XYZ file of C-alpha atoms in Angstrom:
564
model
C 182.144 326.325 105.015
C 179.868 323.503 106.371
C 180.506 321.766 102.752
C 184.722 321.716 103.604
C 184.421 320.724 107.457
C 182.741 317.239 106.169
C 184.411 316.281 103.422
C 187.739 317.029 105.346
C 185.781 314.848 108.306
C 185.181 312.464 105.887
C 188.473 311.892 104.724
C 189.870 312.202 108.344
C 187.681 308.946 109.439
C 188.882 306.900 105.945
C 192.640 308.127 106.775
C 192.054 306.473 110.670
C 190.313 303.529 108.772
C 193.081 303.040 106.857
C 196.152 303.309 109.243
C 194.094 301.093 111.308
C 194.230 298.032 108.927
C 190.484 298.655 108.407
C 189.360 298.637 104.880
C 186.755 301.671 104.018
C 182.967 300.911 104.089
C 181.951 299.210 101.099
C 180.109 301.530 98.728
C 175.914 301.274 98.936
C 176.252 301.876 95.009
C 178.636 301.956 92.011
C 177.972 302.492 88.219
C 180.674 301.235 85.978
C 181.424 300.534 82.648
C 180.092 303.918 81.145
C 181.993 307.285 80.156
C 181.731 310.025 83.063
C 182.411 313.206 82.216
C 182.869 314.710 85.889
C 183.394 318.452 84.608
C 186.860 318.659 87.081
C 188.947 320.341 85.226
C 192.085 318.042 86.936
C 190.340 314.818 85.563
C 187.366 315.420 83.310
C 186.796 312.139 82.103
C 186.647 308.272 83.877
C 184.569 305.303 83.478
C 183.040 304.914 86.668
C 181.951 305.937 90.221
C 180.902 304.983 93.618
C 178.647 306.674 96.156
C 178.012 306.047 100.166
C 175.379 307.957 101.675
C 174.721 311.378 100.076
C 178.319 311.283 98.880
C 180.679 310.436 95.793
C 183.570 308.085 97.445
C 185.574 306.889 94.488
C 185.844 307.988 90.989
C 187.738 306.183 88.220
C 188.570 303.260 85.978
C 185.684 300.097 86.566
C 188.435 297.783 87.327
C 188.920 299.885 90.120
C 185.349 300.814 90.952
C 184.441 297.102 90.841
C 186.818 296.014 93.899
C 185.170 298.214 96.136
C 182.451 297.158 95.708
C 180.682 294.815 99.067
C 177.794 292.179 99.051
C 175.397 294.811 99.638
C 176.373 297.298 97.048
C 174.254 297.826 94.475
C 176.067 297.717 91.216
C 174.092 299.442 87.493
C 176.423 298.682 84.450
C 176.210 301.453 82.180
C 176.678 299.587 79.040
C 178.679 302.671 77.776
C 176.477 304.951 78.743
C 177.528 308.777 79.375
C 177.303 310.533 82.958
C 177.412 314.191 83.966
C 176.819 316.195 86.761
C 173.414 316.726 87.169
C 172.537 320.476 85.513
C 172.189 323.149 87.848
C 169.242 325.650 85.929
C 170.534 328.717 87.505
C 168.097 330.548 86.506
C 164.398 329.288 86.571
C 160.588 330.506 87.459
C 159.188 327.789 89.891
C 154.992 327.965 90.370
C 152.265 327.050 89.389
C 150.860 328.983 85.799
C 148.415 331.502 85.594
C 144.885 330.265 86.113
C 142.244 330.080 82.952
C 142.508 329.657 79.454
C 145.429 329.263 76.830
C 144.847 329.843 73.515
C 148.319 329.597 71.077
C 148.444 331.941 67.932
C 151.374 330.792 66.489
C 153.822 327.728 66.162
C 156.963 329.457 66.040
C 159.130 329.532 69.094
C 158.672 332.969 69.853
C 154.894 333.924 68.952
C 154.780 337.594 67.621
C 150.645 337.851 66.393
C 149.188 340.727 65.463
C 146.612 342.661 67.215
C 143.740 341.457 64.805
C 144.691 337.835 65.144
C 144.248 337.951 68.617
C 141.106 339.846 68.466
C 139.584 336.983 66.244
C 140.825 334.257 68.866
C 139.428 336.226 71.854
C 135.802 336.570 70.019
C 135.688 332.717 69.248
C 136.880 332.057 72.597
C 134.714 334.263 74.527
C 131.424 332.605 72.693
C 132.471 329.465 74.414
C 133.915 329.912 77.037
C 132.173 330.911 80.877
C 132.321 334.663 81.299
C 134.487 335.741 84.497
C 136.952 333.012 82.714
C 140.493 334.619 82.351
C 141.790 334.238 78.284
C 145.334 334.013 78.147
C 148.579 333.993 74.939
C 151.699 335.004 74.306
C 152.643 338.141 72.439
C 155.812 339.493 71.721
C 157.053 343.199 70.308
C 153.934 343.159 67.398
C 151.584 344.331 70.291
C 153.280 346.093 72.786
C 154.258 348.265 69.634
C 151.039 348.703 68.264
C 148.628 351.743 70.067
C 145.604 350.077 69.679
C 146.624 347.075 71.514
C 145.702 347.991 74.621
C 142.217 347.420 76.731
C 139.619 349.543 74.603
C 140.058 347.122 71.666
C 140.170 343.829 74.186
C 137.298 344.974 75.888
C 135.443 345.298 72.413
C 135.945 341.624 71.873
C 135.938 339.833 75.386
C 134.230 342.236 77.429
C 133.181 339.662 80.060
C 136.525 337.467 80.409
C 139.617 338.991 82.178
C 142.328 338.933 79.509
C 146.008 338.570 80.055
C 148.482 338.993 77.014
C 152.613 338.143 78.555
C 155.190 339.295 76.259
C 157.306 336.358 75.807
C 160.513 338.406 77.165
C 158.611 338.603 80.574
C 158.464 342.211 80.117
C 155.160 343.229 79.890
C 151.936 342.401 79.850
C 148.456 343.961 78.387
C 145.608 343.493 80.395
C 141.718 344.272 79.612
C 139.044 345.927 81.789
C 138.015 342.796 83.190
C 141.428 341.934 84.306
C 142.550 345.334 85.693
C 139.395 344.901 87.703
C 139.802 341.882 88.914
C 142.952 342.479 89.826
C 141.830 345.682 91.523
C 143.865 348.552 89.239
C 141.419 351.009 88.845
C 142.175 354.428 86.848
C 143.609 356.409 89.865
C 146.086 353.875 90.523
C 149.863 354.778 91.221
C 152.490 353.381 89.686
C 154.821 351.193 91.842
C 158.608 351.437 92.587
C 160.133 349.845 89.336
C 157.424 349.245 87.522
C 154.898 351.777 85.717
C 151.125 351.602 83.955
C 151.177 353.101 80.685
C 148.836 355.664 80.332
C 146.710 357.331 77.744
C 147.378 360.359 75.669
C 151.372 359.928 77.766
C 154.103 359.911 75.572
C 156.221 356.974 75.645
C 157.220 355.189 77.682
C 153.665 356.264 78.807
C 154.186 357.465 82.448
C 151.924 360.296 82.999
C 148.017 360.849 85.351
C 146.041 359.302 82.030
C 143.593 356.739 82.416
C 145.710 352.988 82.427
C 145.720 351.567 78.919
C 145.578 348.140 80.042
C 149.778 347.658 79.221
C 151.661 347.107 82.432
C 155.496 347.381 82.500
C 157.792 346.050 84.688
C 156.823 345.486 88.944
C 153.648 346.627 87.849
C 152.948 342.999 85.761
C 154.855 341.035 87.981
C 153.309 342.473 91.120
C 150.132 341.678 89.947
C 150.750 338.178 87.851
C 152.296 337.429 91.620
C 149.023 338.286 93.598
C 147.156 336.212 90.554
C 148.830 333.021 91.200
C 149.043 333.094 94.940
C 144.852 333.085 94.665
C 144.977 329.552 93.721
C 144.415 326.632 95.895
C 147.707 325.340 98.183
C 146.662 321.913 95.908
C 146.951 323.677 92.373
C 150.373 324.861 93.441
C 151.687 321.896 95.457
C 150.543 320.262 91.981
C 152.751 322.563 89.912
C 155.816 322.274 91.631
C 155.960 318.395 91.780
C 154.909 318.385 87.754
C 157.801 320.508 87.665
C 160.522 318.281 89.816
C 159.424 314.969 87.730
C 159.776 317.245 84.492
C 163.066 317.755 86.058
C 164.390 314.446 87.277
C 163.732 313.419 83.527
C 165.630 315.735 82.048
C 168.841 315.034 84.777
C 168.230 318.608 85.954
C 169.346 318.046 89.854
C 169.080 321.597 91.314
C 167.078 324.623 90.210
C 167.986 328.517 91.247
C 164.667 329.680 91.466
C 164.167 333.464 90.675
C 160.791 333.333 93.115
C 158.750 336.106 91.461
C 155.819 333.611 90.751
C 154.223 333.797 94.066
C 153.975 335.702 97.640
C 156.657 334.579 100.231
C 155.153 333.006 102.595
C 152.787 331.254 99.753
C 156.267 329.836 98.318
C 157.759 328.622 101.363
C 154.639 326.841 102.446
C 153.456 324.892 99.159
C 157.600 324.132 98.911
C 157.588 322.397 102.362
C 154.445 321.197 101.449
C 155.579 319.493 97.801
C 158.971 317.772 99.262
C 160.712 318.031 96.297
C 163.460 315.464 94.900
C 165.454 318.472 93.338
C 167.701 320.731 95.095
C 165.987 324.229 95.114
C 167.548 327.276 95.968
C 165.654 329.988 96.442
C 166.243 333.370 94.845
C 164.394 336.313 96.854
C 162.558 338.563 94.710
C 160.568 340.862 96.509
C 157.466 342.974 95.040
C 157.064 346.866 95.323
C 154.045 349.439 96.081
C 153.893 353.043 94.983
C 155.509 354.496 98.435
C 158.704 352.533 97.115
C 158.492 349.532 99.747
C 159.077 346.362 99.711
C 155.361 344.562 99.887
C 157.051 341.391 101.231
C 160.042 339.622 102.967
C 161.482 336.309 102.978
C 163.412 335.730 105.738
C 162.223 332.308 105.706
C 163.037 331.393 102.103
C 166.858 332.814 101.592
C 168.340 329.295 102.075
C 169.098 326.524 99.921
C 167.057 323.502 101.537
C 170.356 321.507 101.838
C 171.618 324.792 104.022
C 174.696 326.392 103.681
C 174.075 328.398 101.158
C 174.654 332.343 100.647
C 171.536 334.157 101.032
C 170.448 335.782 97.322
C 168.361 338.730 96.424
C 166.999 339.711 93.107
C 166.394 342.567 91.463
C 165.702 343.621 87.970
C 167.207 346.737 87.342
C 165.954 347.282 83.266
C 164.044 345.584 80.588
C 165.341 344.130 77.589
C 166.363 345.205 73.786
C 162.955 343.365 72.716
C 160.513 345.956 74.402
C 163.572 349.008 74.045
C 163.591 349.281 77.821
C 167.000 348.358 78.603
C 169.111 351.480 79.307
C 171.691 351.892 76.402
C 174.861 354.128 76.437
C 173.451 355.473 72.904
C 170.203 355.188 71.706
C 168.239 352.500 69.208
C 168.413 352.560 66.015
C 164.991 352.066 65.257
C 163.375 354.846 67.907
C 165.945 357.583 67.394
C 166.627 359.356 70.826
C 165.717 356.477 72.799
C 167.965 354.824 75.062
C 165.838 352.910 77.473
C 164.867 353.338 81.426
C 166.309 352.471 84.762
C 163.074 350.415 86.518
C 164.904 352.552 89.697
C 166.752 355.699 89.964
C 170.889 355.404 90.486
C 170.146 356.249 94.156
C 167.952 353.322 94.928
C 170.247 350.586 92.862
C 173.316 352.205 95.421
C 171.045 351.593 98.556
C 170.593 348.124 96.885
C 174.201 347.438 96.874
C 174.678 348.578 100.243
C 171.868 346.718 101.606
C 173.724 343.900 99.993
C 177.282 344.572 101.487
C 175.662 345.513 105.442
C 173.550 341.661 104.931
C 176.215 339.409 103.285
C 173.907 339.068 100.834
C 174.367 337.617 97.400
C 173.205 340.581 95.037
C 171.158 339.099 91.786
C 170.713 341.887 89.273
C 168.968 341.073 86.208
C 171.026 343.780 84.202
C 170.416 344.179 79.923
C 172.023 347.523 78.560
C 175.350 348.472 79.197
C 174.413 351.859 80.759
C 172.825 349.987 83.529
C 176.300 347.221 83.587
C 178.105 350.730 83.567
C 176.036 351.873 86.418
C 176.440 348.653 88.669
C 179.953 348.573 88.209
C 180.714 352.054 88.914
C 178.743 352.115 91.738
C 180.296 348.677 93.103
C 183.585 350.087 92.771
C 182.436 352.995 95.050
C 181.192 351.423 97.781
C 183.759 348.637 98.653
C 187.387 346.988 97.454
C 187.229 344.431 95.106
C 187.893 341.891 97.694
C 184.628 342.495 99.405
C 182.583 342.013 96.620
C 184.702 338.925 95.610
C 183.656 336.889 98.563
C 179.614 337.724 97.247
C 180.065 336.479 93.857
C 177.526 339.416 92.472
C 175.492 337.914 89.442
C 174.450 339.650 86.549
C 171.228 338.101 85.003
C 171.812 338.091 81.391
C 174.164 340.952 81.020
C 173.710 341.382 76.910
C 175.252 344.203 76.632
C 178.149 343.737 78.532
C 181.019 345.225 76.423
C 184.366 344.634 75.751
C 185.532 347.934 78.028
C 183.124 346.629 81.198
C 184.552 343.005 81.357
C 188.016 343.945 83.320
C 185.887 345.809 85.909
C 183.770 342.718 86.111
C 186.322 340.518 86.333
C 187.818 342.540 89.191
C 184.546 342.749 91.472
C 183.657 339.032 90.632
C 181.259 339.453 88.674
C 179.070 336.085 87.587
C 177.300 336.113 84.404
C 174.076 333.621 84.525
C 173.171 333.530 80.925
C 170.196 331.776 78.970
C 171.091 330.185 75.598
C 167.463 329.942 74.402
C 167.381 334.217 74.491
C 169.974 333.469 71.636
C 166.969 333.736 69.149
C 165.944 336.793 68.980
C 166.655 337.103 65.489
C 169.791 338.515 63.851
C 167.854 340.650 61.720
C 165.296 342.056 64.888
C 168.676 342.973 66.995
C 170.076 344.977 63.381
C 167.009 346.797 63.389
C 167.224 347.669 67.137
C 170.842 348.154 67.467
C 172.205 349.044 63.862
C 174.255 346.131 62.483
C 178.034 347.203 64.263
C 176.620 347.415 67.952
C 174.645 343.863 66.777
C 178.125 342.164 66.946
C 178.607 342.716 70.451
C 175.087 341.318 71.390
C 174.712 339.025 73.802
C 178.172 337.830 75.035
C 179.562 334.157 76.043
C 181.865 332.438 74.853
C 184.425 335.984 75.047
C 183.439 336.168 78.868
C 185.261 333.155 80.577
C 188.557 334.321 78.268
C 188.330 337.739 80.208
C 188.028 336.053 83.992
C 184.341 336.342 84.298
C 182.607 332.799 85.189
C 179.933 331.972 83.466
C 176.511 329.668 84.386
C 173.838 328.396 82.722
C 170.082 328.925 83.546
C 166.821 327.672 81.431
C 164.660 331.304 81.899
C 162.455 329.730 79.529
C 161.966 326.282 78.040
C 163.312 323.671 81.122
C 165.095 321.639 78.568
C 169.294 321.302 78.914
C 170.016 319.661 75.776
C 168.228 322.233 73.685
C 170.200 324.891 76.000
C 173.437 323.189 74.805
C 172.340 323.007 71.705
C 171.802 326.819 71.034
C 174.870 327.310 73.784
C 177.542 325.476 70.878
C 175.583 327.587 67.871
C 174.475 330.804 69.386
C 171.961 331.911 66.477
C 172.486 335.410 66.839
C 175.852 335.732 67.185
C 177.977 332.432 66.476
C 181.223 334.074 67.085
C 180.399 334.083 71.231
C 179.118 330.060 70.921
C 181.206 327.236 73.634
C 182.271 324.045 73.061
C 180.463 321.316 74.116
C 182.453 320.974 76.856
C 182.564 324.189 78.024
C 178.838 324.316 78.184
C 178.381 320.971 80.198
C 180.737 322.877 82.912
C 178.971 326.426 82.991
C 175.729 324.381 83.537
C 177.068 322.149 86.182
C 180.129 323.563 87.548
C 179.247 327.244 86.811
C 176.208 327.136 88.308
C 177.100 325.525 91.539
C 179.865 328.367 91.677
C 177.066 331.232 90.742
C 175.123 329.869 94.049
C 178.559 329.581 96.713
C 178.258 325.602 96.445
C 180.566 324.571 94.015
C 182.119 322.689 97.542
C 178.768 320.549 97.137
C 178.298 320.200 93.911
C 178.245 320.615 90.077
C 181.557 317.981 89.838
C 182.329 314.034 90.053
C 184.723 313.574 92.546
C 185.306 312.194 95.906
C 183.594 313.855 98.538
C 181.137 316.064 96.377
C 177.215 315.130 96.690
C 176.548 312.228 94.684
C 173.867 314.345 91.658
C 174.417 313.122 88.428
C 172.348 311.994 85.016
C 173.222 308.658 82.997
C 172.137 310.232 79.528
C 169.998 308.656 76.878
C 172.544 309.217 74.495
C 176.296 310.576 74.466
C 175.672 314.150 73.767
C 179.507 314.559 73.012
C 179.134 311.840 70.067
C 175.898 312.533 68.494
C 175.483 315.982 66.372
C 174.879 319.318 67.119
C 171.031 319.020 65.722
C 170.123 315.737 68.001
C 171.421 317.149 70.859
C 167.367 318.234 72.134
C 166.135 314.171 71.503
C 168.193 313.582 74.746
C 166.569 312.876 78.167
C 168.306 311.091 81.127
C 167.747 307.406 81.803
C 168.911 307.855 85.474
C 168.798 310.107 87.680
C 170.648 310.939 91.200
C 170.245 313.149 93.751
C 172.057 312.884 97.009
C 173.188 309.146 96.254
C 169.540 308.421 96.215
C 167.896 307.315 92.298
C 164.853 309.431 91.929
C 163.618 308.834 88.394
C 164.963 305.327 86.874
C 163.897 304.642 83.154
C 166.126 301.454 82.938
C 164.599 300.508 86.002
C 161.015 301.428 87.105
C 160.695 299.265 89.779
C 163.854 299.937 92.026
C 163.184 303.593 91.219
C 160.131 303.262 93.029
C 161.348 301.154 95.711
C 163.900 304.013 96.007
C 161.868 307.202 96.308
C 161.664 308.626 99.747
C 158.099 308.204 101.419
């Protein structure tokens, strides 16, 4: 890999430096005096570090660190401060939001409002607010559950203003007249591959010829919340993505893994050139779908990490979740009796997936929920090439919540990565006893087991871009505290881990000589402080490619610093 050729360069021209009588280049920066947790599992601790260029050339005591050290170096004393690797969110959603209106129903984390709640919000709003102006909240199973919570009963309220109600899961959406025609989903429209509109008078899960009841499922919401975004100015979403990078940089987040669903291909790759972010982005390809099963766009473009080197990835999304019943169970729920869930494609199109994977060299990303679908994957892995071949892709499961005791060996055997998101750990104990009966509950949602059984594990936001309250719920897990990590363990899965889930754990996601110098100085030593303050941390420096790009101890030289 490009990543091993110059570090072993590297390390070739200090050897020659050396057996010359030449001492090594003084460092252009070294932070010492702190505690440096470098997640290398050979030396995970040390007090201090020195970087040249883009690069991490010593790591150890400051004693040592100090003597290095030239006239020109630039020296930050850490005053005890703790460092890690800068997180890797390996799973995000760059872009800019949805245009018009928010209104909240709810202060809980997770809103759940009922249908007449909303109706009173979209009334009051609509009296105020410019017709043609798009009304937008959060709902969760409450709606998507109820019948009448579909366009008739919008359209009574907010006839004039496009409405758009997200599930919180990302799994649906309800939309009103306005919307569908704004959008351009009038009644005769087909469903697309992997997605469906739910229709009336259908049974569930809906599919049928009815007229569209305003809820859209699956490639059918995210195909069209795609084509809404992309409508906004290049400025709105140049905009989002650097309010995003500085949201970032403050919270020592260093590289994203962007699952790019939020806008069209070519829309992405331009307003990303365009922003010149100080993260690392990686881009995850996630194309759309039309009703004739095609892909509606490429990204041939956009399948490399901007640093290069790095595997192409493509995503796919293969069921829903327990929230909305839609991911595929190996028995049914326990609260719609003879239920199991969907495939978003048949068993013949995730196989051509797989292949396509295998003839590209491409990393497969497949968000995957119920362990039917897990089953399905693995089976079908194991069918089309040795273990050894799929080794070398590192195939991710998204989420994987259901994989089971029995699956992990086969996992472990076609390595398998699990990229899971701590802040999904709230569903709600009781919620997932109702869904799942109170035994299969147990087995919800595995991670701390899956490391034990040879599966390596990352950590991505898929919600709230916050690490600290990630690593908060990642050392409780809510819902089932028997799978939590230690600290420790989740530092590594969302440094470490994630640089492995991306090929570029070579690059990154460690402190050590020769790795790319991305790291956070914390606010506060998260490995001293308790579990509940863990989410009042923020980083007080951060480091990307040797280079400070957000400085709260010192303004000033952070500005001096940032790239023009």
């Amino acid at each position: 890999m490009r990543s091993t050729s110059l570090r072993a360069a590297g390390c070739a021209l200090l050897g020659l430096a050396i057996m010359a009588g030449a001492p090594p280049p003084a460092p252009d920066l070294v932070l010492v005096g702190g505690r440096v947790f470098t997640a290398d599992p050979g030396r995970p601790w040390a007090e201090a570090l020195a970087t040249r260029g883009e690069r991490i050339v010593a790591v150890g005591p400051s004693a040592d660190i100090e003597r290095l050290a030239g006239p020109r170096t630039r020296r930050i004393a850490l005053g005890g401060r703790l460092v890690v690797p800068g997180f890797n969110d390996a799973h995000a959603h760059l872009g800019a939001p949805l245009p018009g209106v928010v209104f909240h129903t709810s202060d809980e984390p997770v809103p759940d409002p009922p249908l007449a709640q909303v109706l009173d919000s979209l009334a009051a709003l609509g009296q105020r607010t410019p017709p043609g102006t798009w009304l937008r909240t959060a709902i969760d199973a409450t709606m998507l559950d109820d019948p009448r919570a579909r366009r008739d009963a919008l359209d009574a309220v907010a006839p004039a203003h496009p409405v758009w109600l997200a599930a919180n899961t990302g799994h649906g959406v309800i939309l009103n007249g306005a919307a569908l025609r704004a959008l351009g989903i009038g009644d005769d429209v087909a469903d697309p591959a992997g997605g469906f509109y739910e229709r009336d008078g259908a049974p569930w899960p809906g599919r049928g010829r009815g007229r569209p009841t305003g809820l859209l499922h699956e490639y059918a919401g995210w195909n069209a919340a795609r084509a809404l975004r992309s409508r906004q100015p290049d400025s709105v979403l140049v905009a989002a993505f650097q309010r995003y990078a500085e949201r970032a940089l403050r919270a020592g987040i260093t590289s994203v893994q962007d699952m790019a669903d939020a806008l069209e291909p070519a829309t992405t790759v331009r307003t990303l050139a365009r922003a010149r972010l100080p993260i690392r982005v990686r881009i995850v390809a996630m194309p759309g779908t039309d009703s004739a099963g095609r892909r509606t766009a490429d990204w041939p473009a956009a399948r490399r990490d901007r640093a290069g080197g790095a595997v192409p990835a493509v995503k796919w999304i293969l069921d829903g979740t327990g929230i909305e019943r839609l991911g595929l169970l190996r028995r049914p729920y326990a609260d719609r009796p003879g239920w199991a869930g969907m495939l978003n494609f048949p068993p013949d199109t995730v196989r051509a997936l797989l292949q396509e994977a295998l003839a590209t060299g491409t990393q497969p990303v497949l968000h995957a929920i119920g362990d039917s679908t897990i089953a399905l994957v693995l089976g079908t892995m194991e069918a089309l090439a040795p273990d050894s071949v799929w080794r070398r892709l590192r195939p991710r499961l998204e989420h994987a919540e259901w994989l089971t005791p029995d699956l992990r060996p086969r996992a472990a055997r076609l390595g398998v990565v699990v990229v899971e998101n701590p802040t999904h750990f709230t569903d709600g104990a009781e919620r997932m006893h109702a869904r799942f009966g109170a035994e299969r509950a147990r087995a919800y949602q595995p991670f701390g087991s899956l490391p034990p059984a040879g599966i390596p594990l990352a950590i991505g936001s898929d919600g709230p871009m916050d690490p600290f309250l990630n690593l908060q719920l990642a050392v409780l897990h809510p819902d089932t505290p028997a799978e939590a990590l230690t600290l420790a363990q989740a530092v590594a899965a969302y440094t470490r881990g994630s640089a492995y889930a991306e090929h570029a754990e070579g690059e990154k996601g460690t402190l050590a000589p020769g790795m790319l110098a991305d790291l956070a100085v914390l606010s506060q030593d998260i490995f001293a402080v308790s579990t509940a303050a863990l989410p009042e941390t923020s980083s007080v420096l951060t480091i990307v490619g040797g280079r400070i790009a957000y400085d709260a101890l010192d303004p000033a030289a952070a500005a001096r610093d940032r790239p023009r």
